[in-house]
PDB file of C-alpha atoms in Angstrom:
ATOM      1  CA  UNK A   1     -42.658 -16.206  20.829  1.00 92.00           C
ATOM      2  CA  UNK A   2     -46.382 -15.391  21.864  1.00 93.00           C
ATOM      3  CA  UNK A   3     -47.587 -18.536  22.637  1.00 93.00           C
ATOM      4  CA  UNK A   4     -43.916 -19.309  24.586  1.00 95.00           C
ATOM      5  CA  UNK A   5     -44.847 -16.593  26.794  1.00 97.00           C
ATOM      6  CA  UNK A   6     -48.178 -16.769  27.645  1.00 96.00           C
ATOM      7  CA  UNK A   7     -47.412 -20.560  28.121  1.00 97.00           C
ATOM      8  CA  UNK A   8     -44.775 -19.604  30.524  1.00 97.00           C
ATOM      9  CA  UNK A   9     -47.164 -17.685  32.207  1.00 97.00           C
ATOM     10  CA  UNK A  10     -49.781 -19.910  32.570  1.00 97.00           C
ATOM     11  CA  UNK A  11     -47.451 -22.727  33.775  1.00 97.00           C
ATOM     12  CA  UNK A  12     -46.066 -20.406  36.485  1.00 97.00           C
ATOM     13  CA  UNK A  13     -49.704 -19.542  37.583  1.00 97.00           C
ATOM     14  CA  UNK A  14     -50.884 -23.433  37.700  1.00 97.00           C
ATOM     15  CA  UNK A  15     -47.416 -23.875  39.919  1.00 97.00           C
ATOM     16  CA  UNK A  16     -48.976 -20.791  42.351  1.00 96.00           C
ATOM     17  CA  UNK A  17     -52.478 -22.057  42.216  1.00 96.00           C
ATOM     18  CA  UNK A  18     -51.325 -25.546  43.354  1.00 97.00           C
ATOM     19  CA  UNK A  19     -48.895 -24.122  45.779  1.00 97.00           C
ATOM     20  CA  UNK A  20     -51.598 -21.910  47.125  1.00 96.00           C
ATOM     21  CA  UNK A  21     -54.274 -25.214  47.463  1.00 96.00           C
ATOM     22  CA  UNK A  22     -56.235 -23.209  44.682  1.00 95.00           C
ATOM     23  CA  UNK A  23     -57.398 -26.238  42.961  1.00 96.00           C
ATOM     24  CA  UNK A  24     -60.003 -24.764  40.978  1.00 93.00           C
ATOM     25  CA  UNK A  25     -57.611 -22.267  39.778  1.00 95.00           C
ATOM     26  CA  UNK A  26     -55.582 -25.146  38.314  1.00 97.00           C
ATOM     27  CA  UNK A  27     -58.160 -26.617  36.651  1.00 96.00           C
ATOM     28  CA  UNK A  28     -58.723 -23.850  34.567  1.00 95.00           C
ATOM     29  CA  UNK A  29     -54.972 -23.222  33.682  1.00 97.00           C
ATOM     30  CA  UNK A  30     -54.506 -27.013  32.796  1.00 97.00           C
ATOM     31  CA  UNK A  31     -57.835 -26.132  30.258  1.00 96.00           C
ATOM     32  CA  UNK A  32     -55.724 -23.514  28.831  1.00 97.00           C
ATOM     33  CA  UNK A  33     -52.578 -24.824  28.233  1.00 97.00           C
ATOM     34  CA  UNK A  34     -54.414 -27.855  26.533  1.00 97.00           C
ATOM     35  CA  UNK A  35     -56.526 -25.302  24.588  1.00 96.00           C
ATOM     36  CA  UNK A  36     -53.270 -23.960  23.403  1.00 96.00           C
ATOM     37  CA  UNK A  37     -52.183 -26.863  21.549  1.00 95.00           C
ATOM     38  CA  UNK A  38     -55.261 -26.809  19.563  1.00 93.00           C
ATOM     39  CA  UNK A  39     -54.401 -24.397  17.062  1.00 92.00           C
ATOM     40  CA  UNK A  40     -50.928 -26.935  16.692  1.00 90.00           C
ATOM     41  CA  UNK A  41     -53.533 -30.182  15.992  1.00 92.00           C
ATOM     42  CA  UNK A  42     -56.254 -28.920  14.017  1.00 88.00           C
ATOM     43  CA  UNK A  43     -52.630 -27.371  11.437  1.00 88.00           C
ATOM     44  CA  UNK A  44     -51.163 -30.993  11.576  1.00 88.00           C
ATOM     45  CA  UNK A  45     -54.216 -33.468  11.652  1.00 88.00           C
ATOM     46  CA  UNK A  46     -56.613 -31.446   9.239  1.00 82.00           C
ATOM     47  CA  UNK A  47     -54.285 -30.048   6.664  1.00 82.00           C
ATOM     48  CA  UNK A  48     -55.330 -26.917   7.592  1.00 86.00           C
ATOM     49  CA  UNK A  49     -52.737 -23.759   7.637  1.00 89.00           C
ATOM     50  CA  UNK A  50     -53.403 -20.686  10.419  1.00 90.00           C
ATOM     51  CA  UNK A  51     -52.436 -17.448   9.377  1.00 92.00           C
ATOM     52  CA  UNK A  52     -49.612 -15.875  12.252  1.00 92.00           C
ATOM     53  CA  UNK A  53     -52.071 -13.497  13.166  1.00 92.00           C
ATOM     54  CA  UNK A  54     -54.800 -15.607  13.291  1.00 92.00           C
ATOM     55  CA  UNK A  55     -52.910 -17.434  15.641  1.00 94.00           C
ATOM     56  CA  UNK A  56     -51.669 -15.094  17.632  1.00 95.00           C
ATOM     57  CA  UNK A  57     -55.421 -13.680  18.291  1.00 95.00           C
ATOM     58  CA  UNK A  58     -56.564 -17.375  19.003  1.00 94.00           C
ATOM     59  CA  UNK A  59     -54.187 -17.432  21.551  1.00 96.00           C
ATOM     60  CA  UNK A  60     -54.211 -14.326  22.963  1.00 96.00           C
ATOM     61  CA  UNK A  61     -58.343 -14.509  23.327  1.00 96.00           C
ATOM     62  CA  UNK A  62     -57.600 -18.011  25.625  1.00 96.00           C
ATOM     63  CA  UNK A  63     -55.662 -15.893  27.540  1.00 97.00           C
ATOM     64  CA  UNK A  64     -57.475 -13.235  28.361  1.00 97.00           C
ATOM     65  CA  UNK A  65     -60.749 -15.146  28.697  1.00 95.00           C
ATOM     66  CA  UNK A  66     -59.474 -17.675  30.782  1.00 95.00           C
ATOM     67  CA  UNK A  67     -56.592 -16.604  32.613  1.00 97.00           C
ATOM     68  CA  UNK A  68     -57.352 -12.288  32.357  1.00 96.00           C
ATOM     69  CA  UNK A  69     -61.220 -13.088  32.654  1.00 94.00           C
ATOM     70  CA  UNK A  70     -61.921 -15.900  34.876  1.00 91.00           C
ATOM     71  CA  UNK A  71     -58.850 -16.000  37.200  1.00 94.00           C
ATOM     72  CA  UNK A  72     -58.149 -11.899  37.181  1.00 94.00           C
ATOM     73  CA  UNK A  73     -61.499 -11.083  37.492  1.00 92.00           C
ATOM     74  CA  UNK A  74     -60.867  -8.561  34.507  1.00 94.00           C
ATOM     75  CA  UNK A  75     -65.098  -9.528  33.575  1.00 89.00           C
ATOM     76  CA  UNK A  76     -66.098  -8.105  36.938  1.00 86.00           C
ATOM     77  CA  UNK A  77     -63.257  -5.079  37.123  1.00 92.00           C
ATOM     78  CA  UNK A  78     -62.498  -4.289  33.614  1.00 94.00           C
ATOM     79  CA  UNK A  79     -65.548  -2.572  32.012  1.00 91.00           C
ATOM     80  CA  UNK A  80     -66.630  -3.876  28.687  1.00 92.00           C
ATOM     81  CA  UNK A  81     -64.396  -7.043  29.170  1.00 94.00           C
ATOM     82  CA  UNK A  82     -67.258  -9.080  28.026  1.00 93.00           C
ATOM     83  CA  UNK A  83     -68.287  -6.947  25.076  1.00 94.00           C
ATOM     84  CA  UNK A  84     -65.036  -7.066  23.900  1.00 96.00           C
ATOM     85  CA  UNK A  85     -64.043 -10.765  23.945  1.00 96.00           C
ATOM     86  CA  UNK A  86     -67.766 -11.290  22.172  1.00 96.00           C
ATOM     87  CA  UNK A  87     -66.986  -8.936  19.236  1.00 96.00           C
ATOM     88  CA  UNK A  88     -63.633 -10.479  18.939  1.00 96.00           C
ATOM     89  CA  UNK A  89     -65.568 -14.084  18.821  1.00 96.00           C
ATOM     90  CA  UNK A  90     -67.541 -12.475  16.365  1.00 97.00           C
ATOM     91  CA  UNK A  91     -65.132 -11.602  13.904  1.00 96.00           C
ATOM     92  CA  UNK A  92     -63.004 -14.711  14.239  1.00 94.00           C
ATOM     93  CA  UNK A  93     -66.490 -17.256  13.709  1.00 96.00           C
ATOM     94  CA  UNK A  94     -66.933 -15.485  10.914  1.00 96.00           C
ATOM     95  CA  UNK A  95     -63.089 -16.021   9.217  1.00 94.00           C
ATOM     96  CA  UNK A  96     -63.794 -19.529   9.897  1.00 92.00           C
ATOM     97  CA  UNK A  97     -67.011 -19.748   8.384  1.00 93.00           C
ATOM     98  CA  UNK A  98     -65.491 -17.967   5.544  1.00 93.00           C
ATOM     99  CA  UNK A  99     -62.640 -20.440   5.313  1.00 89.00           C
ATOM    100  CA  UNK A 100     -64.670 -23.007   5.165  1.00 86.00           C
ATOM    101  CA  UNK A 101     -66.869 -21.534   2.065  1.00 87.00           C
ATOM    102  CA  UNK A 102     -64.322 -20.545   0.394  1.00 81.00           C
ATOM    103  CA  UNK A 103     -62.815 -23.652   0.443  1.00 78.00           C
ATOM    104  CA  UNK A 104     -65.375 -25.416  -0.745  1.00 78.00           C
ATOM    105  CA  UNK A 105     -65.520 -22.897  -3.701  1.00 75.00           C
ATOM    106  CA  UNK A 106     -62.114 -23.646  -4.848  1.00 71.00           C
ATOM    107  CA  UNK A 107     -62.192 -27.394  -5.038  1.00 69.00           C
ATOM    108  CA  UNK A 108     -61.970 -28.459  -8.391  1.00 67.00           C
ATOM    109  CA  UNK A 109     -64.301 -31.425  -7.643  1.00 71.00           C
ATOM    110  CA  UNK A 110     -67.132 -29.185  -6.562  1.00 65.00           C
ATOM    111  CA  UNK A 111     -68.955 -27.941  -9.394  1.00 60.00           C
ATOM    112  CA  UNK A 112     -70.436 -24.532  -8.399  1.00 63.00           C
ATOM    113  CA  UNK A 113     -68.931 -21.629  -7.725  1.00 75.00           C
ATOM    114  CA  UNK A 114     -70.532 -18.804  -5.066  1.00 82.00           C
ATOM    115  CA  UNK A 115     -71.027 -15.336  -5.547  1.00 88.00           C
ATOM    116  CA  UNK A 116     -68.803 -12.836  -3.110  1.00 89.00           C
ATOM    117  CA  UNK A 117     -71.975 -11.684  -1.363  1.00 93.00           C
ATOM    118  CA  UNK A 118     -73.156 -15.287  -0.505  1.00 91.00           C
ATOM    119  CA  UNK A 119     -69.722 -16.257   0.879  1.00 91.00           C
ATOM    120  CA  UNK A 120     -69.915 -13.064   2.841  1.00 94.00           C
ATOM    121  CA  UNK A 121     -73.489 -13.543   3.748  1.00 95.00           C
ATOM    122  CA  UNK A 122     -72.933 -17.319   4.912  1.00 94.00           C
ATOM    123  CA  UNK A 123     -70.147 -16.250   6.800  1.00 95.00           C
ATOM    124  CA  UNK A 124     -71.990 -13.878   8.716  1.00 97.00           C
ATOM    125  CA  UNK A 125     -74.986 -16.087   9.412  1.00 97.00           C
ATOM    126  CA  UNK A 126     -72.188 -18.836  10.773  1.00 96.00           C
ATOM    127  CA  UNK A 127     -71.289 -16.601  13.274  1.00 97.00           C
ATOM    128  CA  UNK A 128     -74.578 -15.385  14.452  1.00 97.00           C
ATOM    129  CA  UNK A 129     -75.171 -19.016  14.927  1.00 97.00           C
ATOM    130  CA  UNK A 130     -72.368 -19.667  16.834  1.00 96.00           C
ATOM    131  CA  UNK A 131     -73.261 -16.386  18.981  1.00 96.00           C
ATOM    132  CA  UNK A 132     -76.719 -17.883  19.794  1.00 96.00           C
ATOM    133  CA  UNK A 133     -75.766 -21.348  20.818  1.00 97.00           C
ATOM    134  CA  UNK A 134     -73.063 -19.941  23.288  1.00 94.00           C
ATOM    135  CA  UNK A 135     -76.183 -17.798  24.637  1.00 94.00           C
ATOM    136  CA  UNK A 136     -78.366 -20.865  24.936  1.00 95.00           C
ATOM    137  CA  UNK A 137     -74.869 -22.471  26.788  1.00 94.00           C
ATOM    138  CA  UNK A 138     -75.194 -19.832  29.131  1.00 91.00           C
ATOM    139  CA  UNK A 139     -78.680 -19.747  29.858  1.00 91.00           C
ATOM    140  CA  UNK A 140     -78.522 -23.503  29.997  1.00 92.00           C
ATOM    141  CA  UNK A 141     -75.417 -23.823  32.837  1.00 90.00           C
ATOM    142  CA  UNK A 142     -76.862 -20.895  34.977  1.00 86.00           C
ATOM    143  CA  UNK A 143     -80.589 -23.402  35.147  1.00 88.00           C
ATOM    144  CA  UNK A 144     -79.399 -26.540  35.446  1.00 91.00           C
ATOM    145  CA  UNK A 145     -76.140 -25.661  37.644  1.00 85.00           C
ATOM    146  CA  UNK A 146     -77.505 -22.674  39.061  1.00 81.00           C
ATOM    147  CA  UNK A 147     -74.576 -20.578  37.434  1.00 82.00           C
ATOM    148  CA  UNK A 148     -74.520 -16.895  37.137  1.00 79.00           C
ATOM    149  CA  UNK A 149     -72.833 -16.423  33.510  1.00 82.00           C
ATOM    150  CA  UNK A 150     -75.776 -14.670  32.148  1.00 82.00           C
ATOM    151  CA  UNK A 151     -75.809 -12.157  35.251  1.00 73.00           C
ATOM    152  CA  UNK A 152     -79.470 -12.495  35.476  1.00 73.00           C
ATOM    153  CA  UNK A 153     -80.774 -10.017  37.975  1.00 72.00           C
ATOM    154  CA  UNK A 154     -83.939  -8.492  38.401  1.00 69.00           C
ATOM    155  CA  UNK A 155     -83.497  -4.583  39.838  1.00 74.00           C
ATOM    156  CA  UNK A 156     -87.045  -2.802  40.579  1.00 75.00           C
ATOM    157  CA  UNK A 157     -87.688   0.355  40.069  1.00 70.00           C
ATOM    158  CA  UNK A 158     -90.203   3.222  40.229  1.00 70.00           C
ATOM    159  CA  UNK A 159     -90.899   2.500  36.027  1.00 73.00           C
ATOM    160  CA  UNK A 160     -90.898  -1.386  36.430  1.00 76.00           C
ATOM    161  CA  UNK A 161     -87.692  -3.331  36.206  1.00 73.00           C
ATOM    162  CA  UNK A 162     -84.624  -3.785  34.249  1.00 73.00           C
ATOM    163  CA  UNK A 163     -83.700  -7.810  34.088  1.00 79.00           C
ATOM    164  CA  UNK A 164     -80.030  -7.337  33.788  1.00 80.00           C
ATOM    165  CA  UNK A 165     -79.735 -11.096  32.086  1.00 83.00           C
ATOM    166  CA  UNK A 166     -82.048 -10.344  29.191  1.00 85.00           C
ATOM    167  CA  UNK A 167     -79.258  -6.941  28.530  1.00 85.00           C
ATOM    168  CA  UNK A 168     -76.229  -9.151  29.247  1.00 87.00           C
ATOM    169  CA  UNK A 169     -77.796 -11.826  26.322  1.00 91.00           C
ATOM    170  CA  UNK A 170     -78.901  -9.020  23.799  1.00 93.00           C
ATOM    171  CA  UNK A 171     -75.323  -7.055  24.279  1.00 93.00           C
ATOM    172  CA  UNK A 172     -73.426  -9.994  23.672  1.00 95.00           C
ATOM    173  CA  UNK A 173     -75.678 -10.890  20.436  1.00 96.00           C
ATOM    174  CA  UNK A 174     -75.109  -7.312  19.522  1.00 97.00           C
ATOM    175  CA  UNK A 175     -71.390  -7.134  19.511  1.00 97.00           C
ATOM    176  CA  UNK A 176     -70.747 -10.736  17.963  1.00 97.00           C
ATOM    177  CA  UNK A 177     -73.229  -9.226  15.244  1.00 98.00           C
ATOM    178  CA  UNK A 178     -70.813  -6.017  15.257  1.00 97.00           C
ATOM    179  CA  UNK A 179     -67.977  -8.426  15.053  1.00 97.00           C
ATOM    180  CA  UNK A 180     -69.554 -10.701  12.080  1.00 97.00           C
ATOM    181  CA  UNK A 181     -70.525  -8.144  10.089  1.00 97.00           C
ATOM    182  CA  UNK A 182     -66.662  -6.616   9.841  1.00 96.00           C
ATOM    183  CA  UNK A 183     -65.611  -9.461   8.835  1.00 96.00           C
ATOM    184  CA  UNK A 184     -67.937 -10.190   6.183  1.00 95.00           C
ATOM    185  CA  UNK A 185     -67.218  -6.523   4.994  1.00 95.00           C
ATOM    186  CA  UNK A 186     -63.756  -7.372   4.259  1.00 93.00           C
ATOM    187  CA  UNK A 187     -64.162 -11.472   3.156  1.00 92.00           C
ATOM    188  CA  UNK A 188     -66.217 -10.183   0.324  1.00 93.00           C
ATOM    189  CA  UNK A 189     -64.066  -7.786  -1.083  1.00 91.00           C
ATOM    190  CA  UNK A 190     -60.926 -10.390  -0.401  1.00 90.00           C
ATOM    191  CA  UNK A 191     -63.301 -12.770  -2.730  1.00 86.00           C
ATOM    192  CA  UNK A 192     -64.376  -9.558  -5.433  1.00 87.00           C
ATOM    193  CA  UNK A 193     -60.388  -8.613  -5.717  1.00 83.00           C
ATOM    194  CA  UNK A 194     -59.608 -12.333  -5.764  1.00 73.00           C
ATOM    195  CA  UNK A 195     -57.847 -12.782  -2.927  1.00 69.00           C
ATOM    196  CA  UNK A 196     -55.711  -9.122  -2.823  1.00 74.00           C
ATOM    197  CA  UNK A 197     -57.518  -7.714   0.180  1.00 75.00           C
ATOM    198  CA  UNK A 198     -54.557  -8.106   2.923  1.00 80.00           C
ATOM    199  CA  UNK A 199     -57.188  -7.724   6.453  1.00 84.00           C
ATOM    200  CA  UNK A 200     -59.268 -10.503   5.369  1.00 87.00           C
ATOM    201  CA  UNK A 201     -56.227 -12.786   4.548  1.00 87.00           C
ATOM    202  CA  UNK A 202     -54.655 -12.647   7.229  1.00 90.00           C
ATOM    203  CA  UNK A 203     -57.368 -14.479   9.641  1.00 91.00           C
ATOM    204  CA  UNK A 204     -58.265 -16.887   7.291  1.00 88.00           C
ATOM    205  CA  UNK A 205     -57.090 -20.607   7.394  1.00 87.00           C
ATOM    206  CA  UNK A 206     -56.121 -22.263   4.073  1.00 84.00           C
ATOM    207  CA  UNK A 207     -55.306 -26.019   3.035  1.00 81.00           C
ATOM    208  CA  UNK A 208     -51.439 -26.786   3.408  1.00 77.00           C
ATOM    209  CA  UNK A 209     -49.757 -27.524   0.074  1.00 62.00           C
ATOM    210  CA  UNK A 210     -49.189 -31.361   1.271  1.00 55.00           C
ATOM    211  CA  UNK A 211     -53.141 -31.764   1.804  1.00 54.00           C
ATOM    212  CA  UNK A 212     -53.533 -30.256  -1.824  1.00 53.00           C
ATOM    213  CA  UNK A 213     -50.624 -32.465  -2.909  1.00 52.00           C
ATOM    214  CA  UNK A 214     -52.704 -35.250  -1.442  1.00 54.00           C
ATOM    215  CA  UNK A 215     -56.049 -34.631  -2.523  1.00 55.00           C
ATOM    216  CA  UNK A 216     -54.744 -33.764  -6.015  1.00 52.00           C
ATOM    217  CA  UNK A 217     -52.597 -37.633  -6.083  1.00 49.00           C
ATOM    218  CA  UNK A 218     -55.538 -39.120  -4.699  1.00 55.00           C
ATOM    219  CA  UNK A 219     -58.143 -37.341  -7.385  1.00 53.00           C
ATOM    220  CA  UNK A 220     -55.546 -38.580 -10.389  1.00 51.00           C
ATOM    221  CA  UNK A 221     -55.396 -42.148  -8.652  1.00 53.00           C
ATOM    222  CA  UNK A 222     -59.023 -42.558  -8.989  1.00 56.00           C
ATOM    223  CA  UNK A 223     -59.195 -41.291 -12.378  1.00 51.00           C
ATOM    224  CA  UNK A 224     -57.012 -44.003 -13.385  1.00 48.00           C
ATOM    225  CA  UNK A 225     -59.312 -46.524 -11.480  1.00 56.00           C
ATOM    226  CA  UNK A 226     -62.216 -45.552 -13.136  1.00 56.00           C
ATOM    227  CA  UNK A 227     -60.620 -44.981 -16.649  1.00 54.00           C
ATOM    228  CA  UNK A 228     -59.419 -49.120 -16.420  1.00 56.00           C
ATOM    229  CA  UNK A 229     -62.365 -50.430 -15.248  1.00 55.00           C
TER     230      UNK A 229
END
């Protein structure tokens, strides 16, 4: 139902934008209605299952980046727009860094098995990373395109002066740490209680039984093979 409506939306914006010789405008709403299908390949071409709310969030935060952000102008006229998209980021790199841990940590044909606070730890340090590179995306578009995502404007003052870039980069940092850190808070008790803790669960993707099915049939099949030759 969410992502019916928000696609209707989006398609009856790109109709408007076109209509209105708003080109650019398009562009971006063609992004994120092909963004939207991602959620749909990565679940059938990876073996990999999405929570609902997980989902929902995913497609929600296209929305209101893209479409909300960008084309409503909600970064420029809602305050803390930014902030709040970054701590959401935050949170979410972080259930997929978890995922992909903890994944890893239940294979049968991995031999090791990670403590709760490592998981949590490496989750949260997957995150961060992600939170830097997106910085150095930033800083990279506004030099070589001579872009204005990381707001980078000097104000003078009686004291010296306040480079508003350098606070837009460090706030960002801040809240996707904010964001990370949450999350790690609750994937290491879901991990100490063995997968009972209901937050945590619910934003982080799992292998579909067929891809276990798979794995498991393929795993037996080479047993064979190497137990007849």
């Amino acid at each position: 139902t969410v992502y019916i409506i928000l696609r209707l939306i989006v398609v009856a914006i790109l109709v408007s934008s076109i209509l209105r010789g708003e080109y650019e405008n398009a562009a971006i709403c063609l992004l994120v209605l092909f963004l939207f299908l991602l959620p749909l390949f990565v679940q059938k071409n990876f073996g990999i299952e999405l929570p609902g709310t997980l989902e929902i969030i995913i497609l929600v935060f296209i929305f209101a980046s893209e479409i909300l952000g960008e084309l409503g102008c909600f970064f420029i006229n809602v305050p803390n727009w930014d902030s709040i998209l970054h701590t959401t980021t935050g949170f979410l790199c972080a259930a997929f860094g978890f995922a992909l841990i903890d994944i890893l940590n239940r294979n049968d044909k991995i031999k090791f098995q990670l403590s709760p606070i490592y998981v949590a730890l490496a989750a949260f340090c997957f995150s961060m990373t992600i939170g830097v590179l997106w910085e150095f995306f930033e800083f990279g578009m506004d030099r070589l395109f001579h872009m204005d995502m990381q707001k980078d404007t000097i104000i003078s003052s009686i004291n010296g002066y306040l480079d508003i870039g350098l606070y837009d980069t460090m706030e960002d940092l801040f809240v996707n740490f904010i964001g990370a850190l949450t999350f790690s808070v609750f994937g290491y008790f879901y991990i100490k209680h063995r997968g009972k803790g209901r937050i945590a669960k619910a934003f982080i993707p799992t292998i579909t039984e067929n891809k276990k099915e798979s794995d498991h049939a393929q795993s037996s099949k080479q047993a064979v093979e190497d137990r007849d030759s």
